[in-house]
PDB file of C-alpha atoms in Angstrom:
ATOM      1  CA  LYS A   1     139.083  86.810  37.322  1.00  0.00           C
ATOM      2  CA  ALA A   2     138.034  90.119  38.819  1.00  0.00           C
ATOM      3  CA  GLY A   3     138.679  90.629  42.507  1.00  0.00           C
ATOM      4  CA  VAL A   4     136.464  92.117  45.160  1.00  0.00           C
ATOM      5  CA  THR A   5     135.284  95.557  44.056  1.00  0.00           C
ATOM      6  CA  GLN A   6     134.307  98.234  46.522  1.00  0.00           C
ATOM      7  CA  THR A   7     132.724 101.575  45.706  1.00  0.00           C
ATOM      8  CA  PRO A   8     133.231 104.361  46.348  1.00  0.00           C
ATOM      9  CA  ARG A   9     136.923 104.267  47.206  1.00  0.00           C
ATOM     10  CA  TYR A  10     136.895 107.573  49.050  1.00  0.00           C
ATOM     11  CA  LEU A  11     134.114 109.694  50.458  1.00  0.00           C
ATOM     12  CA  ILE A  12     133.635 112.577  52.840  1.00  0.00           C
ATOM     13  CA  LYS A  13     130.512 113.050  54.923  1.00  0.00           C
ATOM     14  CA  THR A  14     129.478 115.277  57.790  1.00  0.00           C
ATOM     15  CA  ARG A  15     128.224 114.261  61.193  1.00  0.00           C
ATOM     16  CA  GLY A  16     124.612 113.163  61.217  1.00  0.00           C
ATOM     17  CA  GLN A  17     124.553 112.089  57.590  1.00  0.00           C
ATOM     18  CA  GLN A  18     124.242 108.521  56.448  1.00  0.00           C
ATOM     19  CA  VAL A  19     126.379 106.569  54.005  1.00  0.00           C
ATOM     20  CA  THR A  20     125.994 103.468  51.865  1.00  0.00           C
ATOM     21  CA  LEU A  21     128.990 101.448  50.706  1.00  0.00           C
ATOM     22  CA  SER A  22     128.890  98.802  48.029  1.00  0.00           C
ATOM     23  CA  CYS A  23     130.771  95.552  47.523  1.00  0.00           C
ATOM     24  CA  SER A  24     130.817  93.194  44.553  1.00  0.00           C
ATOM     25  CA  PRO A  25     132.362  89.848  45.501  1.00  0.00           C
ATOM     26  CA  ILE A  26     134.435  87.592  43.323  1.00  0.00           C
ATOM     27  CA  SER A  27     132.227  85.774  40.853  1.00  0.00           C
ATOM     28  CA  GLY A  28     130.936  82.587  42.434  1.00  0.00           C
ATOM     29  CA  HIS A  29     131.619  83.700  45.999  1.00  0.00           C
ATOM     30  CA  ARG A  30     128.478  83.720  48.086  1.00  0.00           C
ATOM     31  CA  SER A  31     129.797  84.850  51.439  1.00  0.00           C
ATOM     32  CA  VAL A  32     130.509  88.537  52.018  1.00  0.00           C
ATOM     33  CA  SER A  33     131.989  89.996  55.193  1.00  0.00           C
ATOM     34  CA  TRP A  34     132.610  93.583  56.247  1.00  0.00           C
ATOM     35  CA  TYR A  35     135.390  94.901  58.455  1.00  0.00           C
ATOM     36  CA  GLN A  36     136.224  98.324  59.844  1.00  0.00           C
ATOM     37  CA  GLN A  37     139.850  99.395  60.125  1.00  0.00           C
ATOM     38  CA  THR A  38     140.826 102.314  62.333  1.00  0.00           C
ATOM     39  CA  PRO A  39     144.222 103.299  63.755  1.00  0.00           C
ATOM     40  CA  GLY A  40     143.016 102.802  67.323  1.00  0.00           C
ATOM     41  CA  GLN A  41     140.946  99.628  67.053  1.00  0.00           C
ATOM     42  CA  GLY A  42     142.599  97.835  64.162  1.00  0.00           C
ATOM     43  CA  LEU A  43     140.540  95.537  61.957  1.00  0.00           C
ATOM     44  CA  GLN A  44     137.175  94.730  63.469  1.00  0.00           C
ATOM     45  CA  PHE A  45     134.486  92.440  62.160  1.00  0.00           C
ATOM     46  CA  LEU A  46     131.187  94.111  61.328  1.00  0.00           C
ATOM     47  CA  PHE A  47     129.007  91.381  59.821  1.00  0.00           C
ATOM     48  CA  GLU A  48     128.878  88.468  57.426  1.00  0.00           C
ATOM     49  CA  TYR A  49     126.240  87.608  54.864  1.00  0.00           C
ATOM     50  CA  PHE A  50     125.572  84.380  53.062  1.00  0.00           C
ATOM     51  CA  SER A  51     122.683  83.736  50.703  1.00  0.00           C
ATOM     52  CA  GLU A  52     121.140  87.098  51.621  1.00  0.00           C
ATOM     53  CA  THR A  53     121.108  86.230  55.330  1.00  0.00           C
ATOM     54  CA  GLN A  54     123.191  87.801  58.036  1.00  0.00           C
ATOM     55  CA  ARG A  55     125.079  84.992  59.726  1.00  0.00           C
ATOM     56  CA  ASN A  56     127.279  86.803  62.185  1.00  0.00           C
ATOM     57  CA  LYS A  57     127.410  90.290  63.600  1.00  0.00           C
ATOM     58  CA  GLY A  58     130.213  92.057  65.386  1.00  0.00           C
ATOM     59  CA  ASN A  59     129.983  94.377  68.344  1.00  0.00           C
ATOM     60  CA  PHE A  60     128.817  97.526  66.591  1.00  0.00           C
ATOM     61  CA  PRO A  61     125.793  99.729  67.291  1.00  0.00           C
ATOM     62  CA  GLY A  62     122.591  99.375  65.334  1.00  0.00           C
ATOM     63  CA  ARG A  63     123.568 102.387  63.195  1.00  0.00           C
ATOM     64  CA  PHE A  64     125.654  99.909  61.218  1.00  0.00           C
ATOM     65  CA  SER A  65     123.611  97.678  58.979  1.00  0.00           C
ATOM     66  CA  GLY A  66     124.027  95.698  55.829  1.00  0.00           C
ATOM     67  CA  ARG A  67     122.337  93.531  53.313  1.00  0.00           C
ATOM     68  CA  GLN A  68     123.117  91.114  50.556  1.00  0.00           C
ATOM     69  CA  PHE A  69     121.333  90.788  47.252  1.00  0.00           C
ATOM     70  CA  SER A  70     120.491  87.665  45.297  1.00  0.00           C
ATOM     71  CA  ASN A  71     123.542  88.192  43.072  1.00  0.00           C
ATOM     72  CA  SER A  72     125.729  88.158  46.241  1.00  0.00           C
ATOM     73  CA  ARG A  73     126.520  91.862  45.979  1.00  0.00           C
ATOM     74  CA  SER A  74     126.405  93.524  49.359  1.00  0.00           C
ATOM     75  CA  GLU A  75     125.875  96.970  50.781  1.00  0.00           C
ATOM     76  CA  MET A  76     126.526  98.350  54.200  1.00  0.00           C
ATOM     77  CA  ASN A  77     124.928 101.448  55.625  1.00  0.00           C
ATOM     78  CA  VAL A  78     125.931 103.683  58.488  1.00  0.00           C
ATOM     79  CA  SER A  79     123.315 106.120  59.712  1.00  0.00           C
ATOM     80  CA  THR A  80     123.728 109.208  61.871  1.00  0.00           C
ATOM     81  CA  LEU A  81     127.445 109.368  61.238  1.00  0.00           C
ATOM     82  CA  GLU A  82     129.811 110.211  64.071  1.00  0.00           C
ATOM     83  CA  LEU A  83     133.392 111.436  63.878  1.00  0.00           C
ATOM     84  CA  GLY A  84     134.553 108.052  65.177  1.00  0.00           C
ATOM     85  CA  ASP A  85     133.084 106.324  62.148  1.00  0.00           C
ATOM     86  CA  SER A  86     135.950 107.665  60.056  1.00  0.00           C
ATOM     87  CA  ALA A  87     137.684 104.509  58.930  1.00  0.00           C
ATOM     88  CA  LEU A  88     138.606 102.216  56.102  1.00  0.00           C
ATOM     89  CA  TYR A  89     135.732  99.840  55.460  1.00  0.00           C
ATOM     90  CA  LEU A  90     136.826  96.565  53.951  1.00  0.00           C
ATOM     91  CA  CYS A  91     134.699  93.989  52.256  1.00  0.00           C
ATOM     92  CA  ALA A  92     135.826  90.394  51.838  1.00  0.00           C
ATOM     93  CA  SER A  93     134.307  87.521  49.944  1.00  0.00           C
ATOM     94  CA  SER A  94     134.807  83.804  50.203  1.00  0.00           C
ATOM     95  CA  LEU A  95     133.708  80.793  48.276  1.00  0.00           C
ATOM     96  CA  LEU A  96     132.296  78.782  51.130  1.00  0.00           C
ATOM     97  CA  GLY A  97     129.473  79.832  53.361  1.00  0.00           C
ATOM     98  CA  GLN A  98     129.870  77.246  56.041  1.00  0.00           C
ATOM     99  CA  TYR A  99     132.839  77.235  58.347  1.00  0.00           C
ATOM    100  CA  SER A 100     136.002  75.848  56.870  1.00  0.00           C
ATOM    101  CA  GLY A 101     139.352  76.599  58.379  1.00  0.00           C
ATOM    102  CA  ALA A 102     141.040  76.634  55.039  1.00  0.00           C
ATOM    103  CA  ASN A 103     138.432  78.920  53.495  1.00  0.00           C
ATOM    104  CA  VAL A 104     140.259  82.118  52.698  1.00  0.00           C
ATOM    105  CA  LEU A 105     138.755  85.589  52.672  1.00  0.00           C
ATOM    106  CA  THR A 106     139.710  87.781  49.720  1.00  0.00           C
ATOM    107  CA  PHE A 107     139.565  91.461  50.536  1.00  0.00           C
ATOM    108  CA  GLY A 108     138.746  94.450  48.418  1.00  0.00           C
ATOM    109  CA  ALA A 109     140.790  97.647  48.527  1.00  0.00           C
ATOM    110  CA  GLY A 110     138.307  99.288  50.858  1.00  0.00           C
ATOM    111  CA  SER A 111     136.214 102.430  51.044  1.00  0.00           C
ATOM    112  CA  ARG A 112     137.824 105.197  53.048  1.00  0.00           C
ATOM    113  CA  LEU A 113     135.207 107.233  54.869  1.00  0.00           C
ATOM    114  CA  THR A 114     136.021 110.569  56.444  1.00  0.00           C
ATOM    115  CA  VAL A 115     133.424 112.135  58.719  1.00  0.00           C
ATOM    116  CA  LEU A 116     133.795 115.866  59.348  1.00  0.00           C
TER     117      LEU A 116
ATOM    118  CA  ASP B   1     139.376  92.647  75.374  1.00  0.00           C
ATOM    119  CA  GLN B   2     141.858  91.928  72.611  1.00  0.00           C
ATOM    120  CA  GLN B   3     141.754  88.234  71.865  1.00  0.00           C
ATOM    121  CA  VAL B   4     144.559  88.409  69.293  1.00  0.00           C
ATOM    122  CA  LYS B   5     147.580  90.582  69.981  1.00  0.00           C
ATOM    123  CA  GLN B   6     150.618  91.573  68.025  1.00  0.00           C
ATOM    124  CA  ASN B   7     152.822  93.256  70.578  1.00  0.00           C
ATOM    125  CA  SER B   8     155.384  94.668  68.170  1.00  0.00           C
ATOM    126  CA  PRO B   9     153.920  97.522  66.136  1.00  0.00           C
ATOM    127  CA  SER B  10     156.995  97.624  63.917  1.00  0.00           C
ATOM    128  CA  LEU B  11     160.010  95.584  62.922  1.00  0.00           C
ATOM    129  CA  SER B  12     163.028  96.540  60.850  1.00  0.00           C
ATOM    130  CA  VAL B  13     165.167  93.872  59.183  1.00  0.00           C
ATOM    131  CA  GLN B  14     168.039  93.860  56.738  1.00  0.00           C
ATOM    132  CA  GLU B  15     167.468  92.343  53.324  1.00  0.00           C
ATOM    133  CA  GLY B  16     168.423  88.668  53.250  1.00  0.00           C
ATOM    134  CA  ARG B  17     167.981  88.171  56.980  1.00  0.00           C
ATOM    135  CA  ILE B  18     165.113  86.458  58.763  1.00  0.00           C
ATOM    136  CA  SER B  19     161.976  88.365  59.787  1.00  0.00           C
ATOM    137  CA  ILE B  20     160.039  86.971  62.730  1.00  0.00           C
ATOM    138  CA  LEU B  21     156.604  88.354  63.447  1.00  0.00           C
ATOM    139  CA  ASN B  22     154.824  87.275  66.588  1.00  0.00           C
ATOM    140  CA  CYS B  23     151.214  86.919  67.602  1.00  0.00           C
ATOM    141  CA  ASP B  24     149.530  85.875  70.849  1.00  0.00           C
ATOM    142  CA  TYR B  25     145.943  84.858  71.433  1.00  0.00           C
ATOM    143  CA  THR B  26     143.806  84.255  74.468  1.00  0.00           C
ATOM    144  CA  ASN B  27     140.765  82.380  73.189  1.00  0.00           C
ATOM    145  CA  SER B  28     141.332  78.617  73.246  1.00  0.00           C
ATOM    146  CA  MET B  29     138.345  78.183  70.918  1.00  0.00           C
ATOM    147  CA  PHE B  30     140.342  79.500  67.980  1.00  0.00           C
ATOM    148  CA  ASP B  31     141.189  76.590  65.737  1.00  0.00           C
ATOM    149  CA  TYR B  32     142.591  78.171  62.596  1.00  0.00           C
ATOM    150  CA  PHE B  33     145.112  80.957  62.209  1.00  0.00           C
ATOM    151  CA  LEU B  34     145.967  83.062  59.204  1.00  0.00           C
ATOM    152  CA  TRP B  35     148.468  85.725  58.258  1.00  0.00           C
ATOM    153  CA  TYR B  36     147.561  88.576  55.945  1.00  0.00           C
ATOM    154  CA  LYS B  37     149.825  91.168  54.409  1.00  0.00           C
ATOM    155  CA  LYS B  38     148.638  94.689  53.673  1.00  0.00           C
ATOM    156  CA  TYR B  39     150.164  97.352  51.457  1.00  0.00           C
ATOM    157  CA  PRO B  40     148.966 100.969  51.673  1.00  0.00           C
ATOM    158  CA  ALA B  41     145.780 101.684  49.716  1.00  0.00           C
ATOM    159  CA  GLU B  42     145.141  97.971  49.216  1.00  0.00           C
ATOM    160  CA  GLY B  43     143.118  95.394  51.072  1.00  0.00           C
ATOM    161  CA  PRO B  44     144.811  92.656  53.110  1.00  0.00           C
ATOM    162  CA  THR B  45     146.163  89.766  51.056  1.00  0.00           C
ATOM    163  CA  PHE B  46     146.187  86.217  52.383  1.00  0.00           C
ATOM    164  CA  LEU B  47     149.674  84.869  53.004  1.00  0.00           C
ATOM    165  CA  ILE B  48     149.623  81.581  54.883  1.00  0.00           C
ATOM    166  CA  SER B  49     147.507  79.705  57.410  1.00  0.00           C
ATOM    167  CA  ILE B  50     147.764  76.931  59.955  1.00  0.00           C
ATOM    168  CA  SER B  51     145.303  74.612  61.601  1.00  0.00           C
ATOM    169  CA  SER B  52     145.414  74.183  65.355  1.00  0.00           C
ATOM    170  CA  ILE B  53     146.174  70.493  64.885  1.00  0.00           C
ATOM    171  CA  LYS B  54     149.524  71.375  63.331  1.00  0.00           C
ATOM    172  CA  ASP B  55     152.538  73.145  64.710  1.00  0.00           C
ATOM    173  CA  LYS B  56     154.167  74.237  61.470  1.00  0.00           C
ATOM    174  CA  ASN B  57     153.188  75.138  57.946  1.00  0.00           C
ATOM    175  CA  GLU B  58     155.569  76.185  55.231  1.00  0.00           C
ATOM    176  CA  ASP B  59     155.070  77.923  51.891  1.00  0.00           C
ATOM    177  CA  GLY B  60     158.184  79.020  50.096  1.00  0.00           C
ATOM    178  CA  ARG B  61     159.921  81.730  52.097  1.00  0.00           C
ATOM    179  CA  PHE B  62     157.098  81.844  54.641  1.00  0.00           C
ATOM    180  CA  THR B  63     156.717  79.521  57.622  1.00  0.00           C
ATOM    181  CA  VAL B  64     154.151  79.786  60.377  1.00  0.00           C
ATOM    182  CA  PHE B  65     154.732  78.135  63.736  1.00  0.00           C
ATOM    183  CA  LEU B  66     152.007  77.471  66.270  1.00  0.00           C
ATOM    184  CA  ASN B  67     152.547  76.785  69.968  1.00  0.00           C
ATOM    185  CA  LYS B  68     149.109  75.907  71.309  1.00  0.00           C
ATOM    186  CA  SER B  69     150.165  75.534  74.903  1.00  0.00           C
ATOM    187  CA  ALA B  70     151.604  79.046  74.874  1.00  0.00           C
ATOM    188  CA  LYS B  71     148.819  80.373  72.644  1.00  0.00           C
ATOM    189  CA  HIS B  72     151.479  81.861  70.432  1.00  0.00           C
ATOM    190  CA  LEU B  73     152.165  81.846  66.728  1.00  0.00           C
ATOM    191  CA  SER B  74     154.920  83.333  64.661  1.00  0.00           C
ATOM    192  CA  LEU B  75     155.574  84.020  61.016  1.00  0.00           C
ATOM    193  CA  HIS B  76     159.099  83.558  59.699  1.00  0.00           C
ATOM    194  CA  ILE B  77     160.168  85.096  56.418  1.00  0.00           C
ATOM    195  CA  VAL B  78     163.474  83.833  55.067  1.00  0.00           C
ATOM    196  CA  PRO B  79     165.171  85.492  53.311  1.00  0.00           C
ATOM    197  CA  SER B  80     163.483  88.853  53.739  1.00  0.00           C
ATOM    198  CA  GLN B  81     163.151  91.028  50.650  1.00  0.00           C
ATOM    199  CA  PRO B  82     162.405  94.752  50.312  1.00  0.00           C
ATOM    200  CA  GLY B  83     159.082  93.850  48.648  1.00  0.00           C
ATOM    201  CA  ASP B  84     158.045  92.193  51.893  1.00  0.00           C
ATOM    202  CA  SER B  85     157.792  95.624  53.519  1.00  0.00           C
ATOM    203  CA  ALA B  86     154.142  95.880  54.528  1.00  0.00           C
ATOM    204  CA  VAL B  87     151.848  95.588  57.531  1.00  0.00           C
ATOM    205  CA  TYR B  88     151.298  91.994  58.624  1.00  0.00           C
ATOM    206  CA  PHE B  89     148.164  90.939  60.448  1.00  0.00           C
ATOM    207  CA  CYS B  90     147.587  87.671  62.185  1.00  0.00           C
ATOM    208  CA  ALA B  91     143.993  86.515  62.398  1.00  0.00           C
ATOM    209  CA  ALA B  92     142.114  83.684  64.027  1.00  0.00           C
ATOM    210  CA  LYS B  93     138.831  81.936  63.439  1.00  0.00           C
ATOM    211  CA  MET B  94     136.756  79.493  65.407  1.00  0.00           C
ATOM    212  CA  TYR B  95     134.534  76.631  64.374  1.00  0.00           C
ATOM    213  CA  ASN B  96     131.154  78.077  65.251  1.00  0.00           C
ATOM    214  CA  ALA B  97     131.713  81.576  63.892  1.00  0.00           C
ATOM    215  CA  GLY B  98     131.397  81.165  60.140  1.00  0.00           C
ATOM    216  CA  ASN B  99     134.051  83.100  58.337  1.00  0.00           C
ATOM    217  CA  MET B 100     134.515  85.702  61.051  1.00  0.00           C
ATOM    218  CA  LEU B 101     138.145  86.625  61.600  1.00  0.00           C
ATOM    219  CA  THR B 102     139.556  88.181  64.746  1.00  0.00           C
ATOM    220  CA  PHE B 103     142.592  90.245  63.839  1.00  0.00           C
ATOM    221  CA  GLY B 104     145.631  91.370  65.725  1.00  0.00           C
ATOM    222  CA  GLY B 105     146.667  95.008  65.573  1.00  0.00           C
ATOM    223  CA  GLY B 106     149.311  94.436  62.912  1.00  0.00           C
ATOM    224  CA  THR B 107     153.084  94.710  62.691  1.00  0.00           C
ATOM    225  CA  ARG B 108     154.736  97.025  60.190  1.00  0.00           C
ATOM    226  CA  LEU B 109     157.703  95.240  58.652  1.00  0.00           C
ATOM    227  CA  MET B 110     160.414  97.278  56.973  1.00  0.00           C
ATOM    228  CA  VAL B 111     163.040  95.391  55.033  1.00  0.00           C
ATOM    229  CA  LYS B 112     166.050  97.551  54.298  1.00  0.00           C
ATOM    230  CA  PRO B 113     168.149  96.942  51.177  1.00  0.00           C
TER     231      PRO B 113
END
């Protein structure tokens, strides 16, 4: 079955612009999470959505937002881009929405954002 | 405040030998631990996990050990193969945080032929 699909894979923006990234989870997966990976901060949790509701949010400013649609596809948006927002943005989906230790996140290949 | 730490940014091992990757955590609320492997230009791939009620979990060449009292876990790869060369992340989750993972900074493993 198809994996987690993220689009676009690469994009370049300038400071002050906004960007929208898209994620299509594995078919049947209803939970979608977003992570930011940077060389300095590593992999950091942004937010998680389940059944179109944000369940958890990481420690990021309000410029970072997301949503989930009824078909479980998700988008994240970053407004007023800053140089420090340059990163690899990873989406992950999982089958279960409630906590389960054994529930594994499957990651997409990521969207690499460069802010100039 | 890094709750999950991987203190070795890189590790070089000869093919056929054992690779040991280490991870420390500070939050005693973590109750499940996972290891992910990441190749360049790809997303992390799940490798193996362990519940906090266990001290060892094995899957083929991969074994994860958990020492709760020391808040330390390690991943053993035996024997190491050149295809194992990648960045390895340990991650932790806690009961009341949905599917949120807290990751360590990663260790780049290089397995030399």
